Amino acid sequence: MDNSQVFFQAFIYLLAAVVAVPLAKRIGLGSVLGYLIAGIIIGPFALSLVGSNTENIMHFAEFGVVMMLFLVGLELRPSMLWELRKSLLLTGGLQVVLTTLVITIIAKFCGLSLATSLALGMIFTSSSTAIVLQMLHEKGWIKLNAGNTIFAILLFQDIAVIPILALLPLLGEHSAAINNSSSGFNRWEQTLLVIAILIFIIGGSKYLLRPIFRFIANSNLNEAFTALALLLVIGISLAMNYVGLSPAMGAFIAGVVLAESEYRHELEADIEPFKGLLLGLFFISVGTNIDFTIIREHLLLICILVTALIVIKFLVLFALSKSLCNARKDSWLIALTLAQGGEFCFVLISYASQNQIFTTELARELVAVVALSMLLTPVIMMVYEKIIAPRLNDNQQQLDSD
């Protein structure tokens, strides 16, 4: 791709964002759905303005998710994490285990092999951190009790991606894949490197970065502070990617460590514009990557799979939330918000396909299912906000009056 094509692609993506998102917000659809619709319109299956090779854009756009988790970490002081320990370990842990179990049983009953069924169960435990957190912040729900529970579940899901990546090669047909991971290290080397990098991130963020931030701040050069903030996030992402793990998790840990820093607010202000732009690019990329050819060829199957995914995750989350004594309205919000596939599903589906757990055809169908479930999430939340929540409020007010 030459320079003119790069500039043209950038122009198309920015034009789509500038036109579609304000229109979507104006008619009440929200920015996330606006980005997704924009991606569909400019994608290879509609106007075909960006061509079919959007994989590089997708990888670049995923950096927006990394920045978002860094900023989320900055908001979380260790004391707040301790307060969330019940939701994080109990609700998040049970959600992952129960969703895996239910989907595995259903997939096995439908005739799939045990390895494929278990892989599907583990992969579909993940929900979209990017879409859900964006909506929670936009609507002001992140500060509610349900918002704290949703965040804790999302955090546990993101952490669970690490052991899932380690388990998937064990389910593949070729066990040699265990010792030939994408990072190039065997399991013991990778484990030691992960521990070393996490210690360096925690120790370096606490004892090394603060003096550096202080030195840069005293120079009164805003652009230097912005460059240092970006350098920090990119450096952590490279280190985690080097050992074959999620860059987002390393960025989140660094954010938590720096949450007590006196420069936390300045870091947030410097990174926020980059995060917003790249996150929007990520949503547009999801829209461009929806394969409408395979959806058209297997329309009934795709519709059934999308419906089954949303219903199964909703029922598991609703039952779990009610059993843990959450209010009825909170249970509805938690279950509906997290009843979709997530961005890490794309990574896990690709990894499972590389380990020959999924066929190429099945992997393409699963990618379409995840993308469509993400596309439907803002619509589901509109239904909750306009129809379900007011009814629950009316019931609560009637009960209070009695």
PDB file of N, CA, C and O in Angstrom, residues 336-378:
ATOM      1  N   LEU A 336     -28.161  -8.208  30.348  1.00  0.00           N
ATOM      2  CA  LEU A 336     -28.297  -7.701  28.978  1.00  0.00           C
ATOM      3  C   LEU A 336     -27.012  -7.045  28.480  1.00  0.00           C
ATOM      4  O   LEU A 336     -26.664  -7.151  27.302  1.00  0.00           O
ATOM      5  N   THR A 337     -26.298  -6.367  29.364  1.00  0.00           N
ATOM      6  CA  THR A 337     -25.086  -5.658  28.951  1.00  0.00           C
ATOM      7  C   THR A 337     -23.985  -6.617  28.515  1.00  0.00           C
ATOM      8  O   THR A 337     -23.209  -6.297  27.603  1.00  0.00           O
ATOM      9  N   LEU A 338     -23.892  -7.775  29.135  1.00  0.00           N
ATOM     10  CA  LEU A 338     -22.778  -8.694  28.888  1.00  0.00           C
ATOM     11  C   LEU A 338     -23.153  -9.878  28.005  1.00  0.00           C
ATOM     12  O   LEU A 338     -22.351 -10.809  27.851  1.00  0.00           O
ATOM     13  N   ALA A 339     -24.353  -9.845  27.393  1.00  0.00           N
ATOM     14  CA  ALA A 339     -24.818 -11.002  26.619  1.00  0.00           C
ATOM     15  C   ALA A 339     -24.360 -10.961  25.170  1.00  0.00           C
ATOM     16  O   ALA A 339     -25.151 -11.145  24.249  1.00  0.00           O
ATOM     17  N   GLN A 340     -23.065 -10.725  24.948  1.00  0.00           N
ATOM     18  CA  GLN A 340     -22.517 -10.710  23.593  1.00  0.00           C
ATOM     19  C   GLN A 340     -21.107 -11.276  23.594  1.00  0.00           C
ATOM     20  O   GLN A 340     -20.525 -11.504  24.660  1.00  0.00           O
ATOM     21  N   GLY A 341     -20.579 -11.523  22.415  1.00  0.00           N
ATOM     22  CA  GLY A 341     -19.173 -11.886  22.315  1.00  0.00           C
ATOM     23  C   GLY A 341     -18.300 -10.648  22.443  1.00  0.00           C
ATOM     24  O   GLY A 341     -18.804  -9.522  22.398  1.00  0.00           O
ATOM     25  N   GLY A 342     -16.999 -10.843  22.614  1.00  0.00           N
ATOM     26  CA  GLY A 342     -16.107  -9.714  22.812  1.00  0.00           C
ATOM     27  C   GLY A 342     -14.959  -9.690  21.824  1.00  0.00           C
ATOM     28  O   GLY A 342     -14.778 -10.620  21.030  1.00  0.00           O
ATOM     29  N   GLU A 343     -14.172  -8.603  21.904  1.00  0.00           N
ATOM     30  CA  GLU A 343     -13.047  -8.451  20.981  1.00  0.00           C
ATOM     31  C   GLU A 343     -11.999  -9.552  21.158  1.00  0.00           C
ATOM     32  O   GLU A 343     -11.346  -9.962  20.199  1.00  0.00           O
ATOM     33  N   PHE A 344     -11.864 -10.079  22.393  1.00  0.00           N
ATOM     34  CA  PHE A 344     -10.904 -11.160  22.600  1.00  0.00           C
ATOM     35  C   PHE A 344     -11.374 -12.468  21.949  1.00  0.00           C
ATOM     36  O   PHE A 344     -10.565 -13.363  21.717  1.00  0.00           O
ATOM     37  N   CYS A 345     -12.686 -12.567  21.646  1.00  0.00           N
ATOM     38  CA  CYS A 345     -13.176 -13.750  20.933  1.00  0.00           C
ATOM     39  C   CYS A 345     -12.505 -13.881  19.571  1.00  0.00           C
ATOM     40  O   CYS A 345     -12.202 -14.998  19.130  1.00  0.00           O
ATOM     41  N   PHE A 346     -12.280 -12.741  18.892  1.00  0.00           N
ATOM     42  CA  PHE A 346     -11.625 -12.788  17.583  1.00  0.00           C
ATOM     43  C   PHE A 346     -10.223 -13.396  17.703  1.00  0.00           C
ATOM     44  O   PHE A 346      -9.810 -14.208  16.886  1.00  0.00           O
ATOM     45  N   VAL A 347      -9.507 -12.966  18.749  1.00  0.00           N
ATOM     46  CA  VAL A 347      -8.152 -13.473  18.972  1.00  0.00           C
ATOM     47  C   VAL A 347      -8.185 -14.969  19.272  1.00  0.00           C
ATOM     48  O   VAL A 347      -7.413 -15.756  18.711  1.00  0.00           O
ATOM     49  N   LEU A 348      -9.107 -15.378  20.161  1.00  0.00           N
ATOM     50  CA  LEU A 348      -9.183 -16.778  20.578  1.00  0.00           C
ATOM     51  C   LEU A 348      -9.661 -17.686  19.447  1.00  0.00           C
ATOM     52  O   LEU A 348      -9.193 -18.816  19.312  1.00  0.00           O
ATOM     53  N   ILE A 349     -10.595 -17.209  18.621  1.00  0.00           N
ATOM     54  CA  ILE A 349     -11.061 -17.997  17.476  1.00  0.00           C
ATOM     55  C   ILE A 349      -9.918 -18.224  16.494  1.00  0.00           C
ATOM     56  O   ILE A 349      -9.714 -19.335  15.989  1.00  0.00           O
ATOM     57  N   SER A 350      -9.157 -17.173  16.223  1.00  0.00           N
ATOM     58  CA  SER A 350      -8.000 -17.304  15.325  1.00  0.00           C
ATOM     59  C   SER A 350      -6.974 -18.287  15.887  1.00  0.00           C
ATOM     60  O   SER A 350      -6.424 -19.123  15.156  1.00  0.00           O
ATOM     61  N   TYR A 351      -6.725 -18.199  17.196  1.00  0.00           N
ATOM     62  CA  TYR A 351      -5.743 -19.083  17.833  1.00  0.00           C
ATOM     63  C   TYR A 351      -6.225 -20.532  17.815  1.00  0.00           C
ATOM     64  O   TYR A 351      -5.445 -21.466  17.585  1.00  0.00           O
ATOM     65  N   ALA A 352      -7.534 -20.736  18.056  1.00  0.00           N
ATOM     66  CA  ALA A 352      -8.096 -22.089  18.011  1.00  0.00           C
ATOM     67  C   ALA A 352      -8.027 -22.661  16.602  1.00  0.00           C
ATOM     68  O   ALA A 352      -7.775 -23.858  16.415  1.00  0.00           O
ATOM     69  N   SER A 353      -8.232 -21.802  15.611  1.00  0.00           N
ATOM     70  CA  SER A 353      -8.136 -22.247  14.224  1.00  0.00           C
ATOM     71  C   SER A 353      -6.705 -22.653  13.873  1.00  0.00           C
ATOM     72  O   SER A 353      -6.479 -23.655  13.180  1.00  0.00           O
ATOM     73  N   GLN A 354      -5.726 -21.892  14.364  1.00  0.00           N
ATOM     74  CA  GLN A 354      -4.313 -22.228  14.127  1.00  0.00           C
ATOM     75  C   GLN A 354      -3.962 -23.579  14.739  1.00  0.00           C
ATOM     76  O   GLN A 354      -3.138 -24.311  14.199  1.00  0.00           O
ATOM     77  N   ASN A 355      -4.589 -23.909  15.865  1.00  0.00           N
ATOM     78  CA  ASN A 355      -4.326 -25.186  16.532  1.00  0.00           C
ATOM     79  C   ASN A 355      -5.258 -26.296  16.042  1.00  0.00           C
ATOM     80  O   ASN A 355      -5.358 -27.354  16.678  1.00  0.00           O
ATOM     81  N   GLN A 356      -5.963 -26.028  14.921  1.00  0.00           N
ATOM     82  CA  GLN A 356      -6.816 -27.013  14.247  1.00  0.00           C
ATOM     83  C   GLN A 356      -7.941 -27.545  15.133  1.00  0.00           C
ATOM     84  O   GLN A 356      -8.388 -28.677  14.992  1.00  0.00           O
ATOM     85  N   ILE A 357      -8.406 -26.705  16.049  1.00  0.00           N
ATOM     86  CA  ILE A 357      -9.593 -27.040  16.834  1.00  0.00           C
ATOM     87  C   ILE A 357     -10.846 -26.714  16.021  1.00  0.00           C
ATOM     88  O   ILE A 357     -11.834 -27.441  16.067  1.00  0.00           O
ATOM     89  N   PHE A 358     -10.801 -25.604  15.280  1.00  0.00           N
ATOM     90  CA  PHE A 358     -11.889 -25.192  14.407  1.00  0.00           C
ATOM     91  C   PHE A 358     -11.467 -25.334  12.951  1.00  0.00           C
ATOM     92  O   PHE A 358     -10.307 -25.091  12.608  1.00  0.00           O
ATOM     93  N   THR A 359     -12.413 -25.701  12.097  1.00  0.00           N
ATOM     94  CA  THR A 359     -12.161 -25.646  10.659  1.00  0.00           C
ATOM     95  C   THR A 359     -12.223 -24.184  10.208  1.00  0.00           C
ATOM     96  O   THR A 359     -12.751 -23.318  10.924  1.00  0.00           O
ATOM     97  N   THR A 360     -11.700 -23.905   9.023  1.00  0.00           N
ATOM     98  CA  THR A 360     -11.724 -22.539   8.497  1.00  0.00           C
ATOM     99  C   THR A 360     -13.149 -22.033   8.345  1.00  0.00           C
ATOM    100  O   THR A 360     -13.462 -20.882   8.674  1.00  0.00           O
ATOM    101  N   GLU A 361     -14.039 -22.900   7.859  1.00  0.00           N
ATOM    102  CA  GLU A 361     -15.444 -22.523   7.672  1.00  0.00           C
ATOM    103  C   GLU A 361     -16.107 -22.192   9.005  1.00  0.00           C
ATOM    104  O   GLU A 361     -16.810 -21.178   9.132  1.00  0.00           O
ATOM    105  N   LEU A 362     -15.880 -23.026  10.014  1.00  0.00           N
ATOM    106  CA  LEU A 362     -16.461 -22.780  11.333  1.00  0.00           C
ATOM    107  C   LEU A 362     -15.914 -21.491  11.934  1.00  0.00           C
ATOM    108  O   LEU A 362     -16.668 -20.716  12.540  1.00  0.00           O
ATOM    109  N   ALA A 363     -14.616 -21.247  11.760  1.00  0.00           N
ATOM    110  CA  ALA A 363     -14.012 -20.021  12.300  1.00  0.00           C
ATOM    111  C   ALA A 363     -14.640 -18.778  11.678  1.00  0.00           C
ATOM    112  O   ALA A 363     -14.932 -17.797  12.376  1.00  0.00           O
ATOM    113  N   ARG A 364     -14.871 -18.809  10.358  1.00  0.00           N
ATOM    114  CA  ARG A 364     -15.507 -17.664   9.677  1.00  0.00           C
ATOM    115  C   ARG A 364     -16.926 -17.442  10.194  1.00  0.00           C
ATOM    116  O   ARG A 364     -17.366 -16.304  10.399  1.00  0.00           O
ATOM    117  N   GLU A 365     -17.653 -18.529  10.426  1.00  0.00           N
ATOM    118  CA  GLU A 365     -19.011 -18.410  10.954  1.00  0.00           C
ATOM    119  C   GLU A 365     -19.005 -17.839  12.371  1.00  0.00           C
ATOM    120  O   GLU A 365     -19.836 -16.981  12.713  1.00  0.00           O
ATOM    121  N   LEU A 366     -18.059 -18.288  13.179  1.00  0.00           N
ATOM    122  CA  LEU A 366     -17.990 -17.810  14.563  1.00  0.00           C
ATOM    123  C   LEU A 366     -17.620 -16.330  14.620  1.00  0.00           C
ATOM    124  O   LEU A 366     -18.142 -15.587  15.468  1.00  0.00           O
ATOM    125  N   VAL A 367     -16.714 -15.887  13.743  1.00  0.00           N
ATOM    126  CA  VAL A 367     -16.359 -14.465  13.684  1.00  0.00           C
ATOM    127  C   VAL A 367     -17.597 -13.632  13.346  1.00  0.00           C
ATOM    128  O   VAL A 367     -17.843 -12.566  13.939  1.00  0.00           O
ATOM    129  N   ALA A 368     -18.408 -14.109  12.393  1.00  0.00           N
ATOM    130  CA  ALA A 368     -19.637 -13.398  12.028  1.00  0.00           C
ATOM    131  C   ALA A 368     -20.607 -13.359  13.205  1.00  0.00           C
ATOM    132  O   ALA A 368     -21.248 -12.332  13.462  1.00  0.00           O
ATOM    133  N   VAL A 369     -20.705 -14.451  13.941  1.00  0.00           N
ATOM    134  CA  VAL A 369     -21.603 -14.515  15.106  1.00  0.00           C
ATOM    135  C   VAL A 369     -21.179 -13.501  16.167  1.00  0.00           C
ATOM    136  O   VAL A 369     -22.005 -12.751  16.709  1.00  0.00           O
ATOM    137  N   VAL A 370     -19.879 -13.464  16.471  1.00  0.00           N
ATOM    138  CA  VAL A 370     -19.373 -12.525  17.481  1.00  0.00           C
ATOM    139  C   VAL A 370     -19.618 -11.081  17.039  1.00  0.00           C
ATOM    140  O   VAL A 370     -20.096 -10.241  17.820  1.00  0.00           O
ATOM    141  N   ALA A 371     -19.289 -10.779  15.775  1.00  0.00           N
ATOM    142  CA  ALA A 371     -19.444  -9.406  15.278  1.00  0.00           C
ATOM    143  C   ALA A 371     -20.910  -8.971  15.309  1.00  0.00           C
ATOM    144  O   ALA A 371     -21.220  -7.839  15.706  1.00  0.00           O
ATOM    145  N   LEU A 372     -21.818  -9.850  14.908  1.00  0.00           N
ATOM    146  CA  LEU A 372     -23.239  -9.504  14.922  1.00  0.00           C
ATOM    147  C   LEU A 372     -23.768  -9.338  16.347  1.00  0.00           C
ATOM    148  O   LEU A 372     -24.599  -8.458  16.610  1.00  0.00           O
ATOM    149  N   SER A 373     -23.283 -10.158  17.275  1.00  0.00           N
ATOM    150  CA  SER A 373     -23.718 -10.007  18.671  1.00  0.00           C
ATOM    151  C   SER A 373     -23.240  -8.670  19.240  1.00  0.00           C
ATOM    152  O   SER A 373     -23.964  -8.022  20.008  1.00  0.00           O
ATOM    153  N   MET A 374     -22.028  -8.247  18.856  1.00  0.00           N
ATOM    154  CA  MET A 374     -21.528  -6.938  19.281  1.00  0.00           C
ATOM    155  C   MET A 374     -22.353  -5.818  18.642  1.00  0.00           C
ATOM    156  O   MET A 374     -22.647  -4.808  19.282  1.00  0.00           O
ATOM    157  N   LEU A 375     -22.722  -6.018  17.369  1.00  0.00           N
ATOM    158  CA  LEU A 375     -23.529  -5.022  16.660  1.00  0.00           C
ATOM    159  C   LEU A 375     -24.904  -4.863  17.301  1.00  0.00           C
ATOM    160  O   LEU A 375     -25.454  -3.752  17.354  1.00  0.00           O
ATOM    161  N   LEU A 376     -25.465  -5.954  17.827  1.00  0.00           N
ATOM    162  CA  LEU A 376     -26.802  -5.911  18.422  1.00  0.00           C
ATOM    163  C   LEU A 376     -26.808  -5.344  19.842  1.00  0.00           C
ATOM    164  O   LEU A 376     -27.866  -4.961  20.345  1.00  0.00           O
ATOM    165  N   THR A 377     -25.638  -5.291  20.496  1.00  0.00           N
ATOM    166  CA  THR A 377     -25.588  -4.859  21.891  1.00  0.00           C
ATOM    167  C   THR A 377     -26.158  -3.461  22.119  1.00  0.00           C
ATOM    168  O   THR A 377     -26.986  -3.260  23.022  1.00  0.00           O
ATOM    169  N   PRO A 378     -25.760  -2.434  21.324  1.00  0.00           N
ATOM    170  CA  PRO A 378     -26.366  -1.111  21.537  1.00  0.00           C
ATOM    171  C   PRO A 378     -27.884  -1.122  21.337  1.00  0.00           C
ATOM    172  O   PRO A 378     -28.609  -0.393  22.016  1.00  0.00           O
TER     173      PRO A 378
END
